[in-house]
Short mmCIF file of C-alpha atoms and ligand atoms in Angstrom, two decimals:
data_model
loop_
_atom_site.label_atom_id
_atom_site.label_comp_id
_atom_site.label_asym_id
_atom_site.label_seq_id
_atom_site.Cartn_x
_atom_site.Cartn_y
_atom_site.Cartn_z
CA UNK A 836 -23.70 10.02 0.18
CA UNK A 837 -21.36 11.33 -2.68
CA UNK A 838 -17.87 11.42 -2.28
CA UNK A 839 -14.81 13.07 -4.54
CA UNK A 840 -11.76 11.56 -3.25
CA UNK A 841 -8.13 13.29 -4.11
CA UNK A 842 -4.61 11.59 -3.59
CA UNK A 843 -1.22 12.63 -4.41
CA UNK A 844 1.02 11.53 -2.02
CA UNK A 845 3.19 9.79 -4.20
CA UNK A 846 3.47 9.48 -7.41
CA UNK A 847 -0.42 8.74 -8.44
CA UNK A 848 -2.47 11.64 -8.69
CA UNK A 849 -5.67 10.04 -8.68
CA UNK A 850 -9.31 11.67 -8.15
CA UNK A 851 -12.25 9.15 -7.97
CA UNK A 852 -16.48 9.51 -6.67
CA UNK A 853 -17.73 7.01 -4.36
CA UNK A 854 -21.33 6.40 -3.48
CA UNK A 855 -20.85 5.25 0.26
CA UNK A 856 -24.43 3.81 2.10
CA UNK A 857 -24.16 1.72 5.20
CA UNK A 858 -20.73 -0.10 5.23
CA UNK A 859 -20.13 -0.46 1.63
CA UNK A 860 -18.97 2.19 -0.98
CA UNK A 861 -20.07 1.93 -4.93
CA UNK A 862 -17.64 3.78 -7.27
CA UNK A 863 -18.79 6.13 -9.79
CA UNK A 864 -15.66 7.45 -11.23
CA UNK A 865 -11.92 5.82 -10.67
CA UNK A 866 -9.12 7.87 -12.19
CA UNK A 867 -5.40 7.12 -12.09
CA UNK A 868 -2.50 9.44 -13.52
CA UNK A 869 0.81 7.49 -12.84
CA UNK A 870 4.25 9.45 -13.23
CA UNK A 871 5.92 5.96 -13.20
CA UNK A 872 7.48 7.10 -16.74
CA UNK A 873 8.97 10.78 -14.96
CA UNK A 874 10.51 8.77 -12.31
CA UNK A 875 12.08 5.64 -14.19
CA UNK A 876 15.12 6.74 -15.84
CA UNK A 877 16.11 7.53 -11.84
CA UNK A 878 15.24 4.66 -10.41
CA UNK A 879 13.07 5.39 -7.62
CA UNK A 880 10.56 8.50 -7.32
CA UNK A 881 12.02 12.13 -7.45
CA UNK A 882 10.17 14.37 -5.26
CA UNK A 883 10.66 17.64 -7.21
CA UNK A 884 9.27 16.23 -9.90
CA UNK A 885 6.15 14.11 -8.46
CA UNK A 886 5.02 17.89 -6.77
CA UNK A 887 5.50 18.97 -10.42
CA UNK A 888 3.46 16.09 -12.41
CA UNK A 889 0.86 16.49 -9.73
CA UNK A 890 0.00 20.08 -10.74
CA UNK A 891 -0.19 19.39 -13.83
CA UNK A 892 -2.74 16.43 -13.95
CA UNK A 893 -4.20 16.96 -10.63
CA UNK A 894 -7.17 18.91 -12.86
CA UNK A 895 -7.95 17.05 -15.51
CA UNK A 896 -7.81 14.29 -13.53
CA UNK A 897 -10.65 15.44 -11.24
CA UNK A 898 -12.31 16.49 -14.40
CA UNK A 899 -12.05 13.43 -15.56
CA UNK A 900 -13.63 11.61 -12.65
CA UNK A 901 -16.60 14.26 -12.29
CA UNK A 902 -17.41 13.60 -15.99
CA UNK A 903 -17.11 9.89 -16.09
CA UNK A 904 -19.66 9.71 -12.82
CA UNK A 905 -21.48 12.24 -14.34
CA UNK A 906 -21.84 14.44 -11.55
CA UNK A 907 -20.98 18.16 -10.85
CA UNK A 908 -19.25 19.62 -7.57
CA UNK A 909 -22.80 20.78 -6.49
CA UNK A 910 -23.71 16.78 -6.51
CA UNK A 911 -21.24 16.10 -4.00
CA UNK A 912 -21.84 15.84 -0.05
CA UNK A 913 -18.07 15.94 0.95
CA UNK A 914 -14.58 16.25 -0.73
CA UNK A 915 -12.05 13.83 0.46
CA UNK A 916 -8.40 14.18 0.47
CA UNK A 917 -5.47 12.51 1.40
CA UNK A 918 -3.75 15.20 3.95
CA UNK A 919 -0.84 12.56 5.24
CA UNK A 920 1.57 10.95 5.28
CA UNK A 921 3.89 10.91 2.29
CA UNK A 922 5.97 13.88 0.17
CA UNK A 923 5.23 17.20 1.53
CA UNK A 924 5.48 18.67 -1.39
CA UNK A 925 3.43 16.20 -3.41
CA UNK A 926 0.58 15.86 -0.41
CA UNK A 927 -0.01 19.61 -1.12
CA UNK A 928 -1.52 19.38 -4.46
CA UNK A 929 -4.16 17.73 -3.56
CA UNK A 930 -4.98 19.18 -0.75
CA UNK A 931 -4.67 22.61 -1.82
CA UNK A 932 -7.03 21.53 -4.47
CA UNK A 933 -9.34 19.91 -2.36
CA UNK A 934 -9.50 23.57 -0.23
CA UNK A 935 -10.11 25.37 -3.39
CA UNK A 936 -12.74 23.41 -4.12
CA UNK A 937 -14.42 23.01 -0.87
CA UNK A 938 -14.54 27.00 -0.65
CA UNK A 939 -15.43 27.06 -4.11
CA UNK A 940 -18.27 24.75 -4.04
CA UNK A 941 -19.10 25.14 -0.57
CA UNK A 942 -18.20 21.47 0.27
CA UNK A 943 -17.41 19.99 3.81
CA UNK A 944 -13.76 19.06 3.01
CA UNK A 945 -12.73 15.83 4.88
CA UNK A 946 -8.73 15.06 5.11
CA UNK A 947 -7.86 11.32 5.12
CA UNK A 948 -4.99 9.35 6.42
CA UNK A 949 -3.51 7.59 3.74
CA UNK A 950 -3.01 4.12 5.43
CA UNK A 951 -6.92 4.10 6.75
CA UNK A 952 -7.13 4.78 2.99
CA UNK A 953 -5.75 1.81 2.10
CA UNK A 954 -7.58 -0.54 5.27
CA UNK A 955 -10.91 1.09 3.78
CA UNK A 956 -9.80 -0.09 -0.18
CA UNK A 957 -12.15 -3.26 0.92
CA UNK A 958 -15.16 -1.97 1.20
CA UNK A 959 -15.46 -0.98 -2.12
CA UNK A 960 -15.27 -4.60 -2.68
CA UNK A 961 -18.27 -7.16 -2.80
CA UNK A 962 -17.30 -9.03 0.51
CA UNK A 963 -15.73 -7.40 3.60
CA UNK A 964 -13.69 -8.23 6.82
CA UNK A 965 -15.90 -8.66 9.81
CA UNK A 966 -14.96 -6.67 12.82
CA UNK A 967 -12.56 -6.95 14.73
CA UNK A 968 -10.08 -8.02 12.23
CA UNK A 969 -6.47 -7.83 11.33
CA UNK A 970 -4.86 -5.51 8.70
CA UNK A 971 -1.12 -6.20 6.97
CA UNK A 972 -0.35 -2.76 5.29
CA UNK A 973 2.29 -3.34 3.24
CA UNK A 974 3.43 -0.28 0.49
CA UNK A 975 6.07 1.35 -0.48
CA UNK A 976 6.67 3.24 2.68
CA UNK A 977 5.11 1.29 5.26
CA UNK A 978 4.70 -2.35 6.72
CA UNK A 979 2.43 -2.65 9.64
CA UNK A 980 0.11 -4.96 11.21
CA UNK A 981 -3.38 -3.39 12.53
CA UNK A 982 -5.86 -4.77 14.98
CA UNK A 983 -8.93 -3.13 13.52
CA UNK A 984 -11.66 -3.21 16.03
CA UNK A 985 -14.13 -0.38 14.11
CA UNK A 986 -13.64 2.65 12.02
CA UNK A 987 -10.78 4.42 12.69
CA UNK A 988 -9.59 2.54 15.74
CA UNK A 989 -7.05 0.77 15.57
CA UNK A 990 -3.70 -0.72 17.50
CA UNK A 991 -0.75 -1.64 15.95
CA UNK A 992 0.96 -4.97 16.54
CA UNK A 993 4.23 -4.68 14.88
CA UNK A 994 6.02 -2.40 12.06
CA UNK A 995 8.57 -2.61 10.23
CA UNK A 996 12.03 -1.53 12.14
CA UNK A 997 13.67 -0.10 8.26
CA UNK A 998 12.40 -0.72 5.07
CA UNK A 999 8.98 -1.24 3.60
CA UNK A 1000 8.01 -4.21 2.10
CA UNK A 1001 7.72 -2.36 -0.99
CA UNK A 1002 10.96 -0.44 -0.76
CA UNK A 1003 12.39 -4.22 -0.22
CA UNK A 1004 10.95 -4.86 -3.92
CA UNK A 1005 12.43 -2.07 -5.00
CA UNK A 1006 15.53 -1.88 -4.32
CA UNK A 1007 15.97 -5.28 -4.55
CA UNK A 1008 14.68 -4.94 -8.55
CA UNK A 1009 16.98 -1.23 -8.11
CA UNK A 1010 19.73 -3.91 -7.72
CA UNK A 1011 19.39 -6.09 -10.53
CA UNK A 1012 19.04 -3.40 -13.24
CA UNK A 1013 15.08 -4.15 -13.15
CA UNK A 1014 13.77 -0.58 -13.60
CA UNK A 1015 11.38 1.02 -11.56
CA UNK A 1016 8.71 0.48 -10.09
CA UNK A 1017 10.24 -2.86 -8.94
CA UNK A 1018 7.82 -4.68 -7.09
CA UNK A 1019 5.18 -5.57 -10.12
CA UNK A 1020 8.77 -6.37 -12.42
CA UNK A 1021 9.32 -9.18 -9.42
CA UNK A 1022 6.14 -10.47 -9.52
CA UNK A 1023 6.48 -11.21 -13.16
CA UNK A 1024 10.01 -12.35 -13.31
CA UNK A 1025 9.26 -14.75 -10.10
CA UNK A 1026 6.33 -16.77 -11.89
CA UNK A 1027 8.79 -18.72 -13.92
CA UNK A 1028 11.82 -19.00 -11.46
CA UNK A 1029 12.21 -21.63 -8.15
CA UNK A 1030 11.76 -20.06 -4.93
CA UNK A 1031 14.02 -22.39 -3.18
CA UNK A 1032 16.83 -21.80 -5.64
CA UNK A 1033 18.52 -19.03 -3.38
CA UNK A 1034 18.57 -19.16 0.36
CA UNK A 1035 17.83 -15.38 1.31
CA UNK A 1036 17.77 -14.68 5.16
CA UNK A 1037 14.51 -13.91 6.96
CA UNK A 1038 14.45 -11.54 9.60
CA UNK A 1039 13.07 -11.44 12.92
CA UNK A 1040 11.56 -14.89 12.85
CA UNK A 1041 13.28 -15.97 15.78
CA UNK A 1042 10.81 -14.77 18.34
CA UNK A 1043 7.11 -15.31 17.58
CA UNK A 1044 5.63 -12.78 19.77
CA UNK A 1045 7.53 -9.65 18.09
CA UNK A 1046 5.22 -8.61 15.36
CA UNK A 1047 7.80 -6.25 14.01
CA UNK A 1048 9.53 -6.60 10.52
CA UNK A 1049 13.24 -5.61 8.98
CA UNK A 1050 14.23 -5.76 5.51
CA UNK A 1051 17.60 -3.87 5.19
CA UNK A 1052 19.12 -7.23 5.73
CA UNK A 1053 17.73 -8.89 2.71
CA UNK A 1054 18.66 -6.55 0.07
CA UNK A 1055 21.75 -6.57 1.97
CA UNK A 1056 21.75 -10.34 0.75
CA UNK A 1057 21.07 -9.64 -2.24
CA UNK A 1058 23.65 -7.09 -2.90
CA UNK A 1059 26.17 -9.68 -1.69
CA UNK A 1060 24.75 -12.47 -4.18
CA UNK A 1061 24.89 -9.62 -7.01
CA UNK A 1062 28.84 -9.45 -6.01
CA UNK A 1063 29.33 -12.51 -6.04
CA UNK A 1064 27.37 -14.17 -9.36
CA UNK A 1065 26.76 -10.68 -11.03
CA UNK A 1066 23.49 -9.46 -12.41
CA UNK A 1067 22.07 -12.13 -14.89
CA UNK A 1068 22.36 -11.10 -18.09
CA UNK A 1069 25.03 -9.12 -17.95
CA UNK A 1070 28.69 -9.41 -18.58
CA UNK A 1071 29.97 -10.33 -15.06
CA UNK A 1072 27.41 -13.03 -14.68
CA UNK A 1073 28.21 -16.44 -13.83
CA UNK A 1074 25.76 -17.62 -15.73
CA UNK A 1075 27.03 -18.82 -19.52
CA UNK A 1076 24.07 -19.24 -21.77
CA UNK A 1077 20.93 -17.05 -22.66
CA UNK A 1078 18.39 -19.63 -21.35
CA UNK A 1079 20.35 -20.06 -17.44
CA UNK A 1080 20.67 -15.79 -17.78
CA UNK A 1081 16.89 -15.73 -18.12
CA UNK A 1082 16.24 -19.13 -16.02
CA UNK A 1083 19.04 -16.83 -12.97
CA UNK A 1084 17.02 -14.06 -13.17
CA UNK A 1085 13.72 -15.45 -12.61
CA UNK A 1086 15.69 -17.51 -9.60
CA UNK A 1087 16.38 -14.59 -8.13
CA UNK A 1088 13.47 -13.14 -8.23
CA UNK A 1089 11.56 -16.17 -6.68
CA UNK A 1090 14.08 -16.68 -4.00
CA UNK A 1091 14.28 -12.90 -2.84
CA UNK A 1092 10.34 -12.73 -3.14
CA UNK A 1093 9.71 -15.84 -1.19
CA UNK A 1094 12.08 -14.47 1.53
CA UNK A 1095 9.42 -11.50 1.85
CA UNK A 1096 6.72 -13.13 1.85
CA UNK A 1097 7.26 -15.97 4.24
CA UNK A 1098 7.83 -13.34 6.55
CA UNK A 1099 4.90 -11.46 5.71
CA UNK A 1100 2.37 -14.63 6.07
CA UNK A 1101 4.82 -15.88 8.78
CA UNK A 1102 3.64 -12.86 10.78
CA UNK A 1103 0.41 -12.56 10.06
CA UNK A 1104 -0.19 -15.87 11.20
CA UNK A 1105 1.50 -15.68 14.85
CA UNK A 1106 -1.20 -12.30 14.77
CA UNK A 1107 -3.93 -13.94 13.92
CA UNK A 1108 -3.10 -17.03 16.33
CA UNK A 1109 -2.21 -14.30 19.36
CA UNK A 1110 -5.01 -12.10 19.09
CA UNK A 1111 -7.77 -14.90 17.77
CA UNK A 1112 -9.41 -13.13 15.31
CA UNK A 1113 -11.19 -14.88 12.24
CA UNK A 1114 -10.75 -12.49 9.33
CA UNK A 1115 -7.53 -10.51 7.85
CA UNK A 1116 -7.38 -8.01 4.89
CA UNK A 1117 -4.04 -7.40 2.88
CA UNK A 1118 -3.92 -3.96 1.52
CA UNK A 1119 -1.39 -1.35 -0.17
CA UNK A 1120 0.83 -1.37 -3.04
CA UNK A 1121 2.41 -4.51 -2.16
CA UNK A 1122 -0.84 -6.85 -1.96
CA UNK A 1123 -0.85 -6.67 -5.13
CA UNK A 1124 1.89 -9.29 -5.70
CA UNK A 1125 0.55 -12.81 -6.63
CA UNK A 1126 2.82 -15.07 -4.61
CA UNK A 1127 1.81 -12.92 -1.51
CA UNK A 1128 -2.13 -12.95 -2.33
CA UNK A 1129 -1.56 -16.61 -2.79
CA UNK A 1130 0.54 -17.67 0.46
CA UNK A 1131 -1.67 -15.91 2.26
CA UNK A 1132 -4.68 -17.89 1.03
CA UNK A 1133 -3.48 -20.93 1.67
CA UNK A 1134 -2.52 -19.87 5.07
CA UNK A 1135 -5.89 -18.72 5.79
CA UNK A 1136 -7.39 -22.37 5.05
CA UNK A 1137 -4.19 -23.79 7.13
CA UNK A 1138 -5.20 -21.47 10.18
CA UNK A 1139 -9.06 -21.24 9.36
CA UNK A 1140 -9.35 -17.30 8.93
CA UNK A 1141 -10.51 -15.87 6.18
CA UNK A 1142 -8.55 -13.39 4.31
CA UNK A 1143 -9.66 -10.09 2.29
CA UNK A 1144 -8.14 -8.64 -0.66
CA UNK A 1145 -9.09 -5.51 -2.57
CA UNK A 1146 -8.70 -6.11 -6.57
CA UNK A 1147 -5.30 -5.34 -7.65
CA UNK A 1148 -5.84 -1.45 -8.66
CA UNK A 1149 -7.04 -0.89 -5.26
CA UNK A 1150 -3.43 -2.51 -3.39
CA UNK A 1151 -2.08 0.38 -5.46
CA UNK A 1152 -2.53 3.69 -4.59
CA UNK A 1153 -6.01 5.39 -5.65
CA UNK A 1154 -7.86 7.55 -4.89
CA UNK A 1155 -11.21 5.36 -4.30
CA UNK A 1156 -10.25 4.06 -1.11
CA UNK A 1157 -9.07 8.01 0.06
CA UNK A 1158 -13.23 8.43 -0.87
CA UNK A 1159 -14.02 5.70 0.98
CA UNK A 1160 -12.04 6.50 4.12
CA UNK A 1161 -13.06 10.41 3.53
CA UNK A 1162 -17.40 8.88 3.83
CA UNK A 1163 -16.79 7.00 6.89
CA UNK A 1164 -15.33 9.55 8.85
CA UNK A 1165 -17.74 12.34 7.06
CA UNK A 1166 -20.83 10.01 8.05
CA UNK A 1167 -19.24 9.91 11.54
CA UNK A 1168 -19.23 13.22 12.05
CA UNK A 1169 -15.97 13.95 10.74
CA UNK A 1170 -14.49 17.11 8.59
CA UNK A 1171 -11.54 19.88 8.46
CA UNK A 1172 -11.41 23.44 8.55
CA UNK A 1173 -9.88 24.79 5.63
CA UNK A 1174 -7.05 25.42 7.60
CA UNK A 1175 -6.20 21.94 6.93
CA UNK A 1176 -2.37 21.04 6.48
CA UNK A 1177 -0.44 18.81 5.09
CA UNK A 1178 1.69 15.64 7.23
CA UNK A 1179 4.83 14.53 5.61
CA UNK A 1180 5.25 12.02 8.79
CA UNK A 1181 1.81 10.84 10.69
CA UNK A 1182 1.55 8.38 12.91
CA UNK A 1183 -1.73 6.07 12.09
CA UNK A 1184 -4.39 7.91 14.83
CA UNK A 1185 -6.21 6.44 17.63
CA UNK A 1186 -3.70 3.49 17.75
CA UNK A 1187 -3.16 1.91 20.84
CA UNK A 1188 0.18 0.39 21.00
CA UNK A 1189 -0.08 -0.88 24.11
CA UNK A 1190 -1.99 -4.36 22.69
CA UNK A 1191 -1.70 -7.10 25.60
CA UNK A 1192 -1.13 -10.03 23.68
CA UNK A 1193 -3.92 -12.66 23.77
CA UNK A 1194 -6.48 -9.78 25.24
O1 KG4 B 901 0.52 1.64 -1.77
P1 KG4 B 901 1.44 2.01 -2.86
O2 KG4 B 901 0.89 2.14 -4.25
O3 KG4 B 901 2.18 3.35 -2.54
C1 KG4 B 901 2.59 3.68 -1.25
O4 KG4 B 901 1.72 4.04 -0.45
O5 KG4 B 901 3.79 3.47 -0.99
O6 KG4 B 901 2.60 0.91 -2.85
C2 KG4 B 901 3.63 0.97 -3.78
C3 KG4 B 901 4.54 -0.21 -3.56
C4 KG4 B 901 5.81 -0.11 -4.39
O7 KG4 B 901 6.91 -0.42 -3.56
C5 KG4 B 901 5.60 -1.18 -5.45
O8 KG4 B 901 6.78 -1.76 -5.94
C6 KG4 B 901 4.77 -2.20 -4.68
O9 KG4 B 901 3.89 -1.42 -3.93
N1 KG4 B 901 4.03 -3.11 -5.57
C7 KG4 B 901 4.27 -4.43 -5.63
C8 KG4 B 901 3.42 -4.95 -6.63
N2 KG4 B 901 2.69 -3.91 -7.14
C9 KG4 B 901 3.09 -2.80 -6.48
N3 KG4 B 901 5.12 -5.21 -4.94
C10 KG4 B 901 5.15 -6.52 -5.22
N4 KG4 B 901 4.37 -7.09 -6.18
C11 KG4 B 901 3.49 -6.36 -6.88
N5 KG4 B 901 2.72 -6.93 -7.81
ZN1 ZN B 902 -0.14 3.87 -0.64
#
């Protein structure tokens, strides 16, 4: 089955063609247009002008994708696109696309949730989570752990109470004059720095059964620290010479990135331990980070289950795993009228939050 997958809730517009058969998904065509440049002299992503960038690539970009798989519209069985949740105003590019398309063509036009995008980024990959297994979303808007027992069911174990995981990495890197998008700038700066260099407080470990997050109080922390020592490198630093500004910096970064990411694995482990399953796939923007890919790892041979990662450009937003997500629920019977709207706020569907823990 041949899939065109759209996504633009963001600030990726991204089109992409999977082959899906059985479980797995093979892709054709993988096309990314990133407005990180538009948004980075503010800081943080300006809805105005993602709607605006997406228009503007959102067709050469599917272009681009039909012409690198080397297929046509009339090729396709289904056109996927991400319908929810995310910028209203972004989320309508693509879909309105996607509609004109589907009529166009005469396409079954599938809308996807963007989060059982993300949980289905793995099965593009060469190995896959059994069923039933657990899922840590973590992006720039979201921080949730999943009990996935199929396709498209789901119950959710714990959230995050305020920010994302990725909004933690961003503001945090907002705060020390980093530039945007933060979380990959952390990454980086945290390979040469000492984790243990700055206590940062961790949230909501007190209790092992809550399975819920918060990160306000972190970059709280940090903003505190920044008052205190200043921003390394600049004038108000405590720090004298050029080799402790860099060696402070990377510090900082280590410290306020292991203080996520204990959490994060923390978490996931009590999950895995309560409900007893064996496998666990990371996935969205923030899986992408190597200390977090790596503490995970090691917990999995501490705890004996076996973790899942999509590569890199599929943690990120894409529009490979909306194609993916779009074939499973096409080859289950799934599609849209082209009445289909747009979801600026979307609860993950079929979720059960009543989980009984241990059940
Ligand atoms: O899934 P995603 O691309 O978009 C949303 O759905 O939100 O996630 C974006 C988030 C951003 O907060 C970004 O800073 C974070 O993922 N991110 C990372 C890394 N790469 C992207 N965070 C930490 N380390 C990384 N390497
Ligand atoms: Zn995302």
């Amino acid at each position: 089955m041949l899939i065109l997958g759209l996504e633009s809730s963001c600030d990726e517009t991204a089109a992409a063609v999977v082959r899906g058969r059985g479980a797995r998904g093979h892709v054709l065509a993988d096309v990314v247009a990133s407005q990180h440049d538009v948004h980075r002299p503010f800081g943080g992503v300006v809805p105005e002008l993602a709607s605006r960038a997406h228009i503007e690539h959102v067709i050469p970009v599917v272009d681009a994708a039909l012409t690198a798989a080397g297929v046509t519209l009339a090729d396709l069985d289904a056109i996927a696109v991400t319908c929810g949740p995310g910028l209203i105003g972004a989320l309508l590019v693509a879909v309105q696309t996607a509609k004109a398309m589907a009529y166009g063509a005469g396409k079954p036009l599938v809308g996807v949730h963007h989060l059982e995008g993300h949980m289905s980024a793995i099965y593009l990959e060469e190995r896959a989570p059994p069923m039933p297994h657990l899922a840590l979303i973590v992006s720039g808007g979201h921080t949730s752990l999943v009990l996935v027992t199929d396709h498209g069911s789901y119950g959710v174990l714990g959230q995050t109470r305020d920010d994302a995981a990725g909004e933690a990495f961003d503001k945090g890197a907002k705060l020390l004059g980093l530039g945007y998008p933060g979380g990959v700038l952390i990454d980086q700066l945290a390979n040469g720095g000492d984790p243990q260099a700055i206590s940062f407080p961790r949230a909501m470990l007190h209790k092992e059964s809550n399975l819920d997050f918060s990160f306000s109080g972190l970059k709280t922390a940090l903003l505190h620290w920044v008052r205190a020592n200043g921003v390394p490198g600049s004038p108000a630093s405590t720090a004298t010479t050029a080799v402790a500004q860099t060696q402070s910096m990377q510090d900082v970064c280590a410290s306020y990135q292991h203080a996520i990411v204990e959490v994060l694995v923390r978490k996931t482990r009590a999950a895995v331990e309560a409900t007893g399953v064996a496998a666990v796939q990371l996935c969205g923007g923030v899986a992408a980070n190597s200390a977090l890919r790596a503490g995970m790892a090691q917990a999995g041979l501490a705890d004996g289950f076996e973790l899942f990662v999509p590569k890199p450009s599929h943690c990120t937003d894409n529009a490979a795993m909306i194609a993916m997500r779009g074939y499973f629920r096409f080859a289950a019977g799934g599609r849209d009228e082209l009445t289909l709207d747009s979801r600026a706020n979307w609860p993950l569907p079929h979720a059960t939050p009543q989980w009984v823990r241990g059940a």
